[in-house]
C-alpha cells in the first residue's frame, strides 16, 4: 500500500513539474523567473485571453467548414436530382488492395456513383480493419473515369465510350501508394433510375 502511495505521489509531482515547465506567452524559464509575481500573474492572464481567442477562432472555423459541407451536399443532391442520361456512372472496385501503412493489403469491396464533372472522395477500408482506410478523389467527365490520390496526384484513368459504359466495362487500375484492383463501371438505365435529394 505504501509503495502504491509513493508511486502516486511521484506521478503527481511529475505532473506538477511538467505543468509548471510551460511558461505563458512563449517565455523561456529565464524570462519567466525575471518577472515579478504581479508580472507573472499578468502574463498568465494574457495567455488565458489568447487561449480563449484561439479556441473561439477554431470553433468558428469548424462551424464555417460544417456549413460549407452542408451547402456542398445540397448542391450535389440537386445535381443528382437533375441528372440526365449518361450523367451518372456506377462503379464497383473488386479484388481491391489498398496501401495501408507501408504495404498492400486487401480492401473491402466498395460501390459508388459518380456524377459527371463532379469530384468525389471515396474511401477504401482495409478488409477486417475498417478504421484503416485510403481516401481517393474520383471524377467522371462522360468519357473518362479518373481515380487519384488526394490533390490529383498519381492517377489511374479508365477511358470508355458512352456505349461501352451502358454495357459495362471492367479495367484494372493502380494508383501509386493508394489503391489497385478491378474497377467495373456502367451507366444505369435512366428510365428506371430516379435520383432524388436525400432528406
PDB file of C-alpha atoms in Angstrom, residues 2-185:
ATOM      1  CA  UNK A   2       2.839   2.389   0.902  1.00  0.00           C
ATOM      2  CA  UNK A   3       4.540   1.552  -2.411  1.00  0.00           C
ATOM      3  CA  UNK A   4       1.372   2.453  -4.305  1.00  0.00           C
ATOM      4  CA  UNK A   5       1.064   5.709  -2.364  1.00  0.00           C
ATOM      5  CA  UNK A   6       4.711   6.580  -3.095  1.00  0.00           C
ATOM      6  CA  UNK A   7       4.243   5.921  -6.832  1.00  0.00           C
ATOM      7  CA  UNK A   8       1.063   8.040  -6.867  1.00  0.00           C
ATOM      8  CA  UNK A   9       2.861  10.928  -5.156  1.00  0.00           C
ATOM      9  CA  UNK A  10       5.705  10.700  -7.658  1.00  0.00           C
ATOM     10  CA  UNK A  11       3.263  10.814 -10.572  1.00  0.00           C
ATOM     11  CA  UNK A  12       1.521  13.875  -9.133  1.00  0.00           C
ATOM     12  CA  UNK A  13       4.898  15.565  -8.605  1.00  0.00           C
ATOM     13  CA  UNK A  14       5.970  14.853 -12.192  1.00  0.00           C
ATOM     14  CA  UNK A  15       2.641  16.203 -13.477  1.00  0.00           C
ATOM     15  CA  UNK A  16       3.066  19.423 -11.476  1.00  0.00           C
ATOM     16  CA  UNK A  17       6.641  19.864 -12.705  1.00  0.00           C
ATOM     17  CA  UNK A  18       5.502  19.330 -16.308  1.00  0.00           C
ATOM     18  CA  UNK A  19       2.666  21.820 -15.873  1.00  0.00           C
ATOM     19  CA  UNK A  20       4.993  24.422 -14.427  1.00  0.00           C
ATOM     20  CA  UNK A  21       7.575  23.896 -17.174  1.00  0.00           C
ATOM     21  CA  UNK A  22       5.288  25.575 -19.733  1.00  0.00           C
ATOM     22  CA  UNK A  23       5.556  29.342 -19.391  1.00  0.00           C
ATOM     23  CA  UNK A  24       2.973  31.732 -20.850  1.00  0.00           C
ATOM     24  CA  UNK A  25       3.465  33.871 -23.960  1.00  0.00           C
ATOM     25  CA  UNK A  26       6.258  31.607 -25.199  1.00  0.00           C
ATOM     26  CA  UNK A  27       8.609  32.725 -22.460  1.00  0.00           C
ATOM     27  CA  UNK A  28      11.762  30.893 -21.523  1.00  0.00           C
ATOM     28  CA  UNK A  29      12.388  29.851 -17.941  1.00  0.00           C
ATOM     29  CA  UNK A  30      14.903  32.699 -17.546  1.00  0.00           C
ATOM     30  CA  UNK A  31      12.441  35.299 -18.823  1.00  0.00           C
ATOM     31  CA  UNK A  32       9.747  33.920 -16.541  1.00  0.00           C
ATOM     32  CA  UNK A  33      11.995  33.959 -13.467  1.00  0.00           C
ATOM     33  CA  UNK A  34      12.923  37.608 -14.044  1.00  0.00           C
ATOM     34  CA  UNK A  35       9.281  38.684 -13.741  1.00  0.00           C
ATOM     35  CA  UNK A  36       7.753  39.883 -10.500  1.00  0.00           C
ATOM     36  CA  UNK A  37       4.811  37.862  -9.081  1.00  0.00           C
ATOM     37  CA  UNK A  38       2.404  40.539 -10.417  1.00  0.00           C
ATOM     38  CA  UNK A  39       4.004  40.396 -13.876  1.00  0.00           C
ATOM     39  CA  UNK A  40       3.740  36.597 -13.839  1.00  0.00           C
ATOM     40  CA  UNK A  41       0.046  36.896 -12.959  1.00  0.00           C
ATOM     41  CA  UNK A  42      -0.467  39.428 -15.784  1.00  0.00           C
ATOM     42  CA  UNK A  43       1.362  37.148 -18.232  1.00  0.00           C
ATOM     43  CA  UNK A  44      -0.831  34.177 -17.287  1.00  0.00           C
ATOM     44  CA  UNK A  45      -3.962  36.309 -17.698  1.00  0.00           C
ATOM     45  CA  UNK A  46      -2.811  37.491 -21.149  1.00  0.00           C
ATOM     46  CA  UNK A  47      -2.080  33.872 -22.121  1.00  0.00           C
ATOM     47  CA  UNK A  48      -5.554  32.834 -20.933  1.00  0.00           C
ATOM     48  CA  UNK A  49      -7.114  35.549 -23.146  1.00  0.00           C
ATOM     49  CA  UNK A  50      -5.021  34.392 -26.120  1.00  0.00           C
ATOM     50  CA  UNK A  51      -6.076  30.784 -25.498  1.00  0.00           C
ATOM     51  CA  UNK A  52      -9.715  31.850 -25.308  1.00  0.00           C
ATOM     52  CA  UNK A  53      -9.435  33.794 -28.590  1.00  0.00           C
ATOM     53  CA  UNK A  54      -7.762  30.819 -30.314  1.00  0.00           C
ATOM     54  CA  UNK A  55     -10.483  28.486 -29.049  1.00  0.00           C
ATOM     55  CA  UNK A  56     -13.156  30.849 -30.427  1.00  0.00           C
ATOM     56  CA  UNK A  57     -11.318  31.068 -33.785  1.00  0.00           C
ATOM     57  CA  UNK A  58     -11.157  27.290 -34.080  1.00  0.00           C
ATOM     58  CA  UNK A  59     -14.835  26.913 -33.164  1.00  0.00           C
ATOM     59  CA  UNK A  60     -15.792  29.477 -35.828  1.00  0.00           C
ATOM     60  CA  UNK A  61     -13.598  27.739 -38.419  1.00  0.00           C
ATOM     61  CA  UNK A  62     -15.247  24.382 -37.600  1.00  0.00           C
ATOM     62  CA  UNK A  63     -18.721  25.950 -37.864  1.00  0.00           C
ATOM     63  CA  UNK A  64     -17.815  27.537 -41.218  1.00  0.00           C
ATOM     64  CA  UNK A  65     -16.441  24.243 -42.555  1.00  0.00           C
ATOM     65  CA  UNK A  66     -19.590  22.360 -41.483  1.00  0.00           C
ATOM     66  CA  UNK A  67     -21.735  24.991 -43.235  1.00  0.00           C
ATOM     67  CA  UNK A  68     -19.688  24.690 -46.439  1.00  0.00           C
ATOM     68  CA  UNK A  69     -20.012  20.894 -46.353  1.00  0.00           C
ATOM     69  CA  UNK A  70     -23.782  21.175 -45.856  1.00  0.00           C
ATOM     70  CA  UNK A  71     -24.109  23.572 -48.803  1.00  0.00           C
ATOM     71  CA  UNK A  72     -21.919  21.346 -50.993  1.00  0.00           C
ATOM     72  CA  UNK A  73     -24.046  18.305 -50.102  1.00  0.00           C
ATOM     73  CA  UNK A  74     -27.208  20.213 -51.036  1.00  0.00           C
ATOM     74  CA  UNK A  75     -25.648  21.249 -54.367  1.00  0.00           C
ATOM     75  CA  UNK A  76     -24.631  17.648 -55.073  1.00  0.00           C
ATOM     76  CA  UNK A  77     -28.104  16.329 -54.265  1.00  0.00           C
ATOM     77  CA  UNK A  78     -29.680  18.951 -56.552  1.00  0.00           C
ATOM     78  CA  UNK A  79     -27.321  17.955 -59.384  1.00  0.00           C
ATOM     79  CA  UNK A  80     -28.199  14.282 -58.844  1.00  0.00           C
ATOM     80  CA  UNK A  81     -31.917  15.054 -58.952  1.00  0.00           C
ATOM     81  CA  UNK A  82     -31.487  16.836 -62.303  1.00  0.00           C
ATOM     82  CA  UNK A  83     -29.029  14.387 -63.859  1.00  0.00           C
ATOM     83  CA  UNK A  84     -29.730  13.423 -67.455  1.00  0.00           C
ATOM     84  CA  UNK A  85     -28.923  10.205 -69.356  1.00  0.00           C
ATOM     85  CA  UNK A  86     -25.213   9.418 -69.121  1.00  0.00           C
ATOM     86  CA  UNK A  87     -24.581  11.959 -66.343  1.00  0.00           C
ATOM     87  CA  UNK A  88     -24.132   9.263 -63.701  1.00  0.00           C
ATOM     88  CA  UNK A  89     -21.876   6.234 -63.729  1.00  0.00           C
ATOM     89  CA  UNK A  90     -21.969   3.492 -61.101  1.00  0.00           C
ATOM     90  CA  UNK A  91     -18.762   1.654 -60.210  1.00  0.00           C
ATOM     91  CA  UNK A  92     -17.569  -1.194 -58.030  1.00  0.00           C
ATOM     92  CA  UNK A  93     -13.963  -1.889 -57.066  1.00  0.00           C
ATOM     93  CA  UNK A  94     -13.469  -5.655 -56.950  1.00  0.00           C
ATOM     94  CA  UNK A  95     -10.445  -7.631 -55.723  1.00  0.00           C
ATOM     95  CA  UNK A  96      -9.054  -4.353 -54.473  1.00  0.00           C
ATOM     96  CA  UNK A  97      -5.957  -3.746 -52.428  1.00  0.00           C
ATOM     97  CA  UNK A  98      -5.096  -0.598 -50.535  1.00  0.00           C
ATOM     98  CA  UNK A  99      -1.720   0.746 -49.495  1.00  0.00           C
ATOM     99  CA  UNK A 100      -2.206   0.738 -45.733  1.00  0.00           C
ATOM    100  CA  UNK A 101       0.756   1.715 -43.611  1.00  0.00           C
ATOM    101  CA  UNK A 102       3.621   0.775 -45.872  1.00  0.00           C
ATOM    102  CA  UNK A 103       2.347  -2.260 -47.793  1.00  0.00           C
ATOM    103  CA  UNK A 104      -0.570  -3.552 -49.872  1.00  0.00           C
ATOM    104  CA  UNK A 105      -3.450  -5.318 -48.075  1.00  0.00           C
ATOM    105  CA  UNK A 106      -6.897  -6.495 -49.276  1.00  0.00           C
ATOM    106  CA  UNK A 107      -9.542  -3.755 -49.324  1.00  0.00           C
ATOM    107  CA  UNK A 108     -13.250  -4.117 -48.689  1.00  0.00           C
ATOM    108  CA  UNK A 109     -15.286  -4.085 -51.932  1.00  0.00           C
ATOM    109  CA  UNK A 110     -16.746  -0.608 -52.488  1.00  0.00           C
ATOM    110  CA  UNK A 111     -19.563   0.540 -54.741  1.00  0.00           C
ATOM    111  CA  UNK A 112     -20.161   4.206 -55.561  1.00  0.00           C
ATOM    112  CA  UNK A 113     -21.828   6.547 -58.054  1.00  0.00           C
ATOM    113  CA  UNK A 114     -20.063   9.375 -59.862  1.00  0.00           C
ATOM    114  CA  UNK A 115     -21.711  12.470 -61.252  1.00  0.00           C
ATOM    115  CA  UNK A 116     -20.379  13.993 -64.463  1.00  0.00           C
ATOM    116  CA  UNK A 117     -17.845  16.812 -63.878  1.00  0.00           C
ATOM    117  CA  UNK A 118     -18.032  16.474 -60.094  1.00  0.00           C
ATOM    118  CA  UNK A 119     -15.026  15.476 -57.971  1.00  0.00           C
ATOM    119  CA  UNK A 120     -15.961  12.995 -55.290  1.00  0.00           C
ATOM    120  CA  UNK A 121     -13.920  11.487 -52.472  1.00  0.00           C
ATOM    121  CA  UNK A 122     -14.216   7.753 -51.872  1.00  0.00           C
ATOM    122  CA  UNK A 123     -12.575   5.864 -49.008  1.00  0.00           C
ATOM    123  CA  UNK A 124     -11.463   2.247 -49.269  1.00  0.00           C
ATOM    124  CA  UNK A 125     -11.238   0.454 -45.909  1.00  0.00           C
ATOM    125  CA  UNK A 126      -8.833  -2.368 -45.217  1.00  0.00           C
ATOM    126  CA  UNK A 127     -10.530  -5.754 -45.095  1.00  0.00           C
ATOM    127  CA  UNK A 128     -11.176  -6.703 -41.471  1.00  0.00           C
ATOM    128  CA  UNK A 129      -9.849  -3.331 -40.211  1.00  0.00           C
ATOM    129  CA  UNK A 130     -12.475  -0.685 -41.003  1.00  0.00           C
ATOM    130  CA  UNK A 131     -10.606   2.002 -39.049  1.00  0.00           C
ATOM    131  CA  UNK A 132      -7.775   1.941 -41.615  1.00  0.00           C
ATOM    132  CA  UNK A 133      -8.684   3.411 -44.982  1.00  0.00           C
ATOM    133  CA  UNK A 134      -7.308   5.139 -48.055  1.00  0.00           C
ATOM    134  CA  UNK A 135      -9.147   8.199 -49.389  1.00  0.00           C
ATOM    135  CA  UNK A 136      -9.126   8.908 -53.122  1.00  0.00           C
ATOM    136  CA  UNK A 137     -10.598  11.536 -55.454  1.00  0.00           C
ATOM    137  CA  UNK A 138     -12.664  10.369 -58.428  1.00  0.00           C
ATOM    138  CA  UNK A 139     -14.014  12.276 -61.398  1.00  0.00           C
ATOM    139  CA  UNK A 140     -16.126  11.326 -64.408  1.00  0.00           C
ATOM    140  CA  UNK A 141     -16.351  13.560 -67.483  1.00  0.00           C
ATOM    141  CA  UNK A 142     -18.569  11.397 -69.691  1.00  0.00           C
ATOM    142  CA  UNK A 143     -15.696   9.515 -71.337  1.00  0.00           C
ATOM    143  CA  UNK A 144     -13.069   9.072 -68.606  1.00  0.00           C
ATOM    144  CA  UNK A 145     -13.165   7.910 -65.019  1.00  0.00           C
ATOM    145  CA  UNK A 146     -10.161   9.168 -63.086  1.00  0.00           C
ATOM    146  CA  UNK A 147      -9.063   7.659 -59.778  1.00  0.00           C
ATOM    147  CA  UNK A 148      -6.435   9.756 -57.978  1.00  0.00           C
ATOM    148  CA  UNK A 149      -4.691  10.121 -54.698  1.00  0.00           C
ATOM    149  CA  UNK A 150      -5.814  13.237 -52.863  1.00  0.00           C
ATOM    150  CA  UNK A 151      -4.846  16.507 -54.568  1.00  0.00           C
ATOM    151  CA  UNK A 152      -4.854  14.859 -58.034  1.00  0.00           C
ATOM    152  CA  UNK A 153      -1.512  13.114 -57.725  1.00  0.00           C
ATOM    153  CA  UNK A 154      -0.754   9.661 -59.116  1.00  0.00           C
ATOM    154  CA  UNK A 155      -3.952   8.971 -61.064  1.00  0.00           C
ATOM    155  CA  UNK A 156      -5.283   5.945 -62.932  1.00  0.00           C
ATOM    156  CA  UNK A 157      -7.613   6.534 -65.872  1.00  0.00           C
ATOM    157  CA  UNK A 158     -10.414   4.395 -67.337  1.00  0.00           C
ATOM    158  CA  UNK A 159     -11.438   5.581 -70.821  1.00  0.00           C
ATOM    159  CA  UNK A 160     -14.699   4.366 -72.350  1.00  0.00           C
ATOM    160  CA  UNK A 161     -17.388   5.487 -74.756  1.00  0.00           C
ATOM    161  CA  UNK A 162     -20.946   6.048 -73.527  1.00  0.00           C
ATOM    162  CA  UNK A 163     -21.976   2.898 -75.385  1.00  0.00           C
ATOM    163  CA  UNK A 164     -19.279   0.849 -73.634  1.00  0.00           C
ATOM    164  CA  UNK A 165     -20.356   2.265 -70.287  1.00  0.00           C
ATOM    165  CA  UNK A 166     -24.004   1.396 -70.976  1.00  0.00           C
ATOM    166  CA  UNK A 167     -22.924  -2.229 -71.494  1.00  0.00           C
ATOM    167  CA  UNK A 168     -20.498  -2.144 -68.556  1.00  0.00           C
ATOM    168  CA  UNK A 169     -16.706  -2.090 -68.612  1.00  0.00           C
ATOM    169  CA  UNK A 170     -14.033  -3.655 -66.383  1.00  0.00           C
ATOM    170  CA  UNK A 171     -10.469  -2.440 -66.178  1.00  0.00           C
ATOM    171  CA  UNK A 172      -7.551  -2.910 -63.817  1.00  0.00           C
ATOM    172  CA  UNK A 173      -6.444   0.255 -62.075  1.00  0.00           C
ATOM    173  CA  UNK A 174      -3.452   1.074 -59.911  1.00  0.00           C
ATOM    174  CA  UNK A 175      -2.867   4.346 -58.104  1.00  0.00           C
ATOM    175  CA  UNK A 176       0.612   4.508 -56.637  1.00  0.00           C
ATOM    176  CA  UNK A 177       0.627   4.060 -52.840  1.00  0.00           C
ATOM    177  CA  UNK A 178      -3.181   4.207 -52.710  1.00  0.00           C
ATOM    178  CA  UNK A 179      -5.446   1.618 -54.355  1.00  0.00           C
ATOM    179  CA  UNK A 180      -5.399  -1.095 -57.027  1.00  0.00           C
ATOM    180  CA  UNK A 181      -7.851  -3.681 -58.314  1.00  0.00           C
ATOM    181  CA  UNK A 182     -10.542  -4.228 -60.954  1.00  0.00           C
ATOM    182  CA  UNK A 183     -12.891  -1.302 -61.488  1.00  0.00           C
ATOM    183  CA  UNK A 184     -16.253  -2.211 -63.045  1.00  0.00           C
ATOM    184  CA  UNK A 185     -18.416   0.727 -64.184  1.00  0.00           C
TER     185      UNK A 185
END
